[in-house]
CSV table of C-alpha atoms in Angstrom, one decimal:
chain,number,residue,atom,x,y,z
A,200,MET,CA,0.2,-0.2,-0.2
A,201,ALA,CA,1.6,3.5,-1.2
A,202,THR,CA,2.3,5.9,1.9
A,203,ASN,CA,0.5,9.2,1.6
A,204,ASP,CA,2.8,11.7,-0.2
A,205,ASP,CA,-0.5,13.8,-1.1
A,206,THR,CA,-2.2,16.3,1.3
A,207,THR,CA,-4.7,13.9,1.9
A,208,THR,CA,-5.4,10.3,3.1
A,209,PRO,CA,-8.2,8.2,3.2
A,210,LEU,CA,-7.9,8.4,7.2
A,211,ALA,CA,-7.6,11.9,7.2
A,212,GLY,CA,-9.9,13.1,10.2
A,213,ILE,CA,-10.2,9.9,11.9
A,214,ARG,CA,-10.0,10.4,15.7
A,215,ALA,CA,-11.4,7.1,16.8
A,216,TRP,CA,-10.7,3.8,15.9
A,217,LEU,CA,-13.1,0.9,16.6
A,218,PHE,CA,-11.8,-2.5,16.4
A,219,ASP,CA,-13.7,-5.8,16.1
A,220,LEU,CA,-11.8,-8.3,18.0
A,221,ASP,CA,-11.6,-12.1,17.1
A,222,GLY,CA,-9.7,-11.7,13.6
A,223,VAL,CA,-8.7,-8.2,13.7
A,224,LEU,CA,-6.7,-7.7,16.8
A,225,THR,CA,-6.5,-11.4,18.0
A,226,PRO,CA,-6.3,-14.8,16.3
A,227,THR,CA,-9.4,-16.3,18.3
A,228,ALA,CA,-11.1,-16.2,15.0
A,229,GLU,CA,-9.4,-19.4,14.6
A,230,VAL,CA,-10.4,-20.6,17.8
A,231,HIS,CA,-14.0,-19.9,17.1
A,232,MET,CA,-13.9,-21.5,14.3
A,233,ARG,CA,-12.8,-25.1,15.4
A,234,ALA,CA,-15.1,-24.9,18.5
A,235,TRP,CA,-17.9,-23.9,15.6
A,236,SER,CA,-16.7,-27.0,13.6
A,237,ARG,CA,-16.7,-29.3,16.9
A,238,LEU,CA,-20.3,-28.3,17.8
A,239,PHE,CA,-21.9,-28.5,14.1
A,240,THR,CA,-19.9,-31.2,12.4
A,241,PRO,CA,-21.4,-34.0,14.5
A,242,PHE,CA,-24.6,-32.1,15.1
A,243,LEU,CA,-25.0,-32.0,10.9
A,244,GLU,CA,-24.3,-35.4,10.5
A,245,GLU,CA,-26.9,-36.9,13.3
A,246,HIS,CA,-29.4,-34.7,11.5
A,247,GLY,CA,-28.6,-36.1,8.0
A,248,ALA,CA,-28.3,-32.8,7.0
A,249,LEU,CA,-25.1,-31.6,4.2
A,250,PRO,CA,-21.6,-31.3,6.3
A,251,TYR,CA,-20.3,-28.3,8.1
A,252,SER,CA,-17.3,-26.5,6.3
A,253,ASP,CA,-15.2,-23.7,6.9
A,254,ASP,CA,-17.5,-21.9,4.1
A,255,ASP,CA,-20.2,-22.2,6.4
A,256,TYR,CA,-18.4,-20.1,9.5
A,257,PHE,CA,-17.9,-17.0,7.0
A,258,ALA,CA,-21.4,-17.2,5.4
A,259,TYR,CA,-23.4,-17.7,8.5
A,260,ILE,CA,-21.7,-17.4,11.5
A,261,ASP,CA,-18.7,-15.3,11.6
A,262,GLY,CA,-18.9,-11.7,13.3
A,263,LYS,CA,-22.6,-12.2,14.4
A,264,PRO,CA,-23.9,-12.8,18.1
A,265,ARG,CA,-23.5,-16.5,19.0
A,266,TYR,CA,-27.4,-17.3,19.0
A,267,ASP,CA,-27.8,-15.5,15.8
A,268,GLY,CA,-24.9,-17.3,14.2
A,269,VAL,CA,-26.6,-20.9,15.4
A,270,ARG,CA,-29.8,-19.9,14.1
A,271,SER,CA,-28.3,-18.5,10.7
A,272,LEU,CA,-26.4,-21.8,10.1
A,273,LEU,CA,-29.9,-24.1,11.0
A,274,GLU,CA,-31.8,-22.0,8.8
A,275,SER,CA,-29.1,-22.7,5.8
A,276,ARG,CA,-30.1,-26.4,6.1
A,277,GLY,CA,-33.5,-26.4,7.0
A,278,ILE,CA,-33.5,-27.2,10.3
A,279,THR,CA,-35.4,-25.7,13.1
A,280,LEU,CA,-35.5,-26.0,16.8
A,281,PRO,CA,-36.7,-23.8,19.9
A,282,ASP,CA,-35.0,-21.1,21.1
A,283,GLY,CA,-34.7,-21.7,24.5
A,284,ASP,CA,-32.9,-19.2,26.7
A,285,ALA,CA,-29.2,-18.8,28.2
A,286,SER,CA,-30.0,-20.7,31.0
A,287,ASP,CA,-30.3,-23.6,29.0
A,288,SER,CA,-27.8,-26.8,29.6
A,289,PRO,CA,-25.4,-27.0,26.4
A,290,ASP,CA,-26.9,-30.7,25.8
A,291,ALA,CA,-30.4,-28.9,25.4
A,292,PRO,CA,-31.7,-29.3,21.5
A,293,THR,CA,-32.4,-25.5,21.7
A,294,VAL,CA,-30.6,-22.9,19.9
A,295,ALA,CA,-29.6,-21.5,23.0
A,296,GLY,CA,-28.4,-24.9,24.3
A,297,LEU,CA,-26.0,-25.0,21.4
A,298,GLY,CA,-24.7,-21.7,21.5
A,299,ASN,CA,-23.7,-22.7,25.0
A,300,ARG,CA,-22.4,-26.1,24.0
A,301,LYS,CA,-19.8,-23.6,21.4
A,302,ASN,CA,-19.1,-21.3,24.3
A,303,ALA,CA,-17.8,-24.4,26.4
A,304,ALA,CA,-15.7,-25.8,23.7
A,305,PHE,CA,-14.3,-22.2,23.1
A,306,ASN,CA,-13.5,-21.4,26.4
A,307,GLU,CA,-11.7,-25.0,26.9
A,308,THR,CA,-9.8,-24.2,24.0
A,309,LEU,CA,-8.4,-20.7,25.0
A,310,ALA,CA,-7.6,-21.8,28.7
A,311,SER,CA,-5.5,-25.0,27.1
A,312,GLU,CA,-4.1,-23.0,24.1
A,313,GLY,CA,-4.2,-19.4,25.0
A,314,VAL,CA,-3.9,-16.2,22.8
A,315,VAL,CA,-1.0,-14.0,20.9
A,316,ALA,CA,-2.2,-10.6,19.7
A,317,TYR,CA,-1.3,-10.2,16.0
A,318,PRO,CA,1.6,-8.3,16.2
A,319,ALA,CA,0.8,-6.2,13.2
A,320,SER,CA,-2.5,-5.1,14.6
A,321,VAL,CA,-0.5,-4.3,17.7
A,322,ALA,CA,2.0,-2.2,16.2
A,323,PHE,CA,-0.9,-0.2,14.3
A,324,LEU,CA,-3.1,0.0,18.1
A,325,ASP,CA,0.8,1.2,19.4
A,326,GLU,CA,0.7,4.3,16.5
A,327,VAL,CA,-2.6,5.3,17.0
A,328,GLN,CA,-2.8,5.5,20.8
A,329,LYS,CA,0.6,7.3,20.5
A,330,ARG,CA,-1.0,9.9,18.6
A,331,GLY,CA,-3.7,10.8,21.1
A,332,ASP,CA,-6.2,9.1,19.0
A,333,ALA,CA,-9.1,7.2,20.9
A,334,VAL,CA,-9.8,3.4,20.6
A,335,ALA,CA,-12.5,0.8,21.5
A,336,VAL,CA,-13.4,-3.1,20.8
A,337,VAL,CA,-16.8,-3.8,19.6
A,338,SER,CA,-17.3,-7.5,19.5
A,339,SER,CA,-20.1,-9.7,19.5
A,340,SER,CA,-18.6,-12.5,21.4
A,341,LYS,CA,-19.7,-12.4,25.3
A,342,ASN,CA,-15.8,-13.6,25.8
A,343,ALA,CA,-14.3,-10.4,24.6
A,344,PRO,CA,-13.1,-9.4,28.1
A,345,LEU,CA,-11.5,-12.9,28.6
A,346,VAL,CA,-9.9,-13.1,25.4
A,347,LEU,CA,-8.6,-9.2,26.0
A,348,ARG,CA,-6.7,-10.5,29.7
A,349,ALA,CA,-5.6,-13.2,27.6
A,350,ALA,CA,-3.6,-12.0,24.7
A,351,GLY,CA,-2.4,-9.0,27.4
A,352,LEU,CA,-4.6,-6.1,26.0
A,353,ALA,CA,-7.3,-5.3,28.7
A,354,ASP,CA,-5.5,-2.2,30.1
A,355,ARG,CA,-5.5,-1.2,26.4
A,356,PHE,CA,-9.4,-0.3,26.2
A,357,THR,CA,-11.3,1.3,28.4
A,358,VAL,CA,-14.3,1.3,26.6
A,359,VAL,CA,-15.4,-2.5,24.9
A,360,ILE,CA,-18.7,-3.2,23.5
A,361,ASP,CA,-19.3,-7.2,23.5
A,362,GLY,CA,-22.0,-9.1,23.1
A,363,GLN,CA,-23.0,-9.0,26.9
A,364,VAL,CA,-23.1,-4.7,26.8
A,365,ALA,CA,-25.3,-5.1,23.6
A,366,THR,CA,-27.8,-7.9,25.1
A,367,ASP,CA,-27.9,-5.7,28.4
A,368,LEU,CA,-28.5,-2.3,26.8
A,369,GLY,CA,-30.9,-3.8,23.9
A,370,ILE,CA,-28.4,-3.1,21.3
A,371,PRO,CA,-29.1,-4.8,18.0
A,372,GLY,CA,-26.1,-7.1,16.9
A,373,LYS,CA,-23.9,-6.6,13.6
A,374,PRO,CA,-24.5,-6.8,10.7
A,375,SER,CA,-26.5,-3.8,12.4
A,376,PRO,CA,-24.4,-0.7,12.8
A,377,ALA,CA,-25.8,-0.1,16.3
A,378,THR,CA,-22.7,-1.4,18.5
A,379,TYR,CA,-20.4,0.2,16.5
A,380,GLU,CA,-22.5,3.7,16.8
A,381,HIS,CA,-22.5,3.1,20.8
A,382,ALA,CA,-19.0,2.8,21.0
A,383,ALA,CA,-18.6,6.2,19.2
A,384,SER,CA,-20.8,7.7,21.3
A,385,VAL,CA,-19.2,6.2,24.7
A,386,LEU,CA,-15.9,7.8,23.4
A,387,GLY,CA,-17.6,11.0,22.4
A,388,ILE,CA,-16.6,11.1,18.8
A,389,PRO,CA,-18.7,11.5,16.2
A,390,THR,CA,-19.0,8.4,14.0
A,391,GLY,CA,-18.0,10.4,10.7
A,392,GLN,CA,-14.6,10.7,12.3
A,393,SER,CA,-14.4,7.3,13.4
A,394,ALA,CA,-13.1,3.9,11.7
A,395,VAL,CA,-14.7,0.5,11.4
A,396,ILE,CA,-11.9,-2.0,11.8
A,397,GLU,CA,-13.6,-5.7,10.6
A,398,ASP,CA,-13.0,-8.8,9.4
A,399,ALA,CA,-16.0,-10.7,9.1
A,400,GLU,CA,-18.4,-10.4,6.7
A,401,SER,CA,-21.3,-9.1,9.0
A,402,GLY,CA,-19.0,-6.5,10.5
A,403,VAL,CA,-18.0,-5.0,7.4
A,404,GLU,CA,-21.7,-4.8,6.2
A,405,ALA,CA,-22.2,-3.1,9.5
A,406,GLY,CA,-19.6,-0.2,9.2
A,407,ALA,CA,-21.0,0.1,6.1
A,408,ALA,CA,-24.8,0.5,7.0
A,409,GLY,CA,-23.6,3.6,9.3
A,410,ASP,CA,-22.3,7.2,8.9
A,411,PHE,CA,-18.8,6.2,9.4
A,412,GLY,CA,-15.6,8.0,8.2
A,413,VAL,CA,-14.1,4.8,6.8
A,414,VAL,CA,-14.7,0.8,6.8
A,415,ILE,CA,-11.3,-1.1,7.0
A,416,GLY,CA,-11.5,-4.8,6.3
A,417,VAL,CA,-9.0,-7.2,7.4
A,418,ASP,CA,-8.4,-9.9,5.2
A,419,ARG,CA,-8.3,-13.3,7.3
A,420,GLY,CA,-9.8,-15.4,4.6
A,421,VAL,CA,-13.5,-13.9,3.6
A,422,GLY,CA,-11.9,-12.4,0.5
A,423,ARG,CA,-10.9,-8.8,-0.3
A,424,ASP,CA,-13.3,-9.0,-3.3
A,425,THR,CA,-16.1,-10.0,-0.9
A,426,LEU,CA,-14.9,-7.6,1.9
A,427,ASP,CA,-14.7,-4.4,-1.2
A,428,ARG,CA,-18.3,-5.6,-2.2
A,429,LEU,CA,-19.6,-5.6,1.4
A,430,GLY,CA,-18.6,-1.8,1.5
A,431,ALA,CA,-15.0,-1.9,2.8
A,432,ASP,CA,-13.6,1.0,1.9
A,433,LEU,CA,-9.8,0.0,2.1
A,434,VAL,CA,-8.5,-3.7,2.6
A,435,VAL,CA,-5.5,-4.9,4.0
A,436,ASP,CA,-3.7,-8.3,5.1
A,437,GLU,CA,-2.5,-6.5,8.4
A,438,LEU,CA,-3.0,-3.2,10.3
A,439,ASP,CA,0.4,-2.2,9.9
A,440,GLU,CA,0.1,-1.3,6.4
A,441,LEU,CA,-2.1,1.4,7.9
A,442,ILE,CA,0.6,3.2,9.3
A,443,PRO,CA,2.0,4.8,6.5
A,444,LEU,CA,-1.6,6.3,5.6
A,445,LEU,CA,-2.2,7.9,8.8
A,446,PRO,CA,-1.6,11.6,8.9
A,447,GLN,CA,1.7,13.0,9.2
A,448,ASN,CA,2.7,16.2,11.1
A,449,GLY,CA,0.9,19.3,9.2
A,450,GLU,CA,-1.4,17.3,7.2
A,451,PRO,CA,-5.2,17.8,8.3
A,452,VAL,CA,-6.6,15.4,10.8
């Protein structure tokens, strides 16, 4: 990606950076993918449905609140289950039960394997915080605080809008832009001066549906063309590619 030799840059005017977590700051998307596979591979086989694949994760699950991901995948196979509620046992034959079973698998994997933040993402985070920009994490996962602590990033973010916060406040999850809009509001920065950074289809759609200054897609497997089509203004493989595009001294911010 070219440096910003011009007097303007696509990142000019951005004062707040709203980061998705899984797949943007940490490689926990891979842990989520394995947990979903552990859930749905035997479940779909038992129901005589088409087998589960990584494509299903990106198309129906990635970036969505957990129970919404369960519903979306089941709908793709023509399977209907009662919703149940969050207190359901992981063995319950409900949407909530399946979601809770997946969450247990995720927590077991995270506890045994840990997680290390992407070095390029930390380098970008270092740079924008050094500039005095505001930052927040906006994640559909209710495990976001746990993941941030495991990755050593918890002290970097005073604003974390995760799935639990969204549930408590009645804020719709991605692909609605509402969680990102709420994060910008908590930071006190207008959405037009805020950047959404996402790797998931539903997250990029959320950014594109709002009035944000820029939507940045990180290609962790969805594909650059897909992220472009869904509304990303910039697509990168790693976040440190954005550092040369940050306004320099004397440029408009």
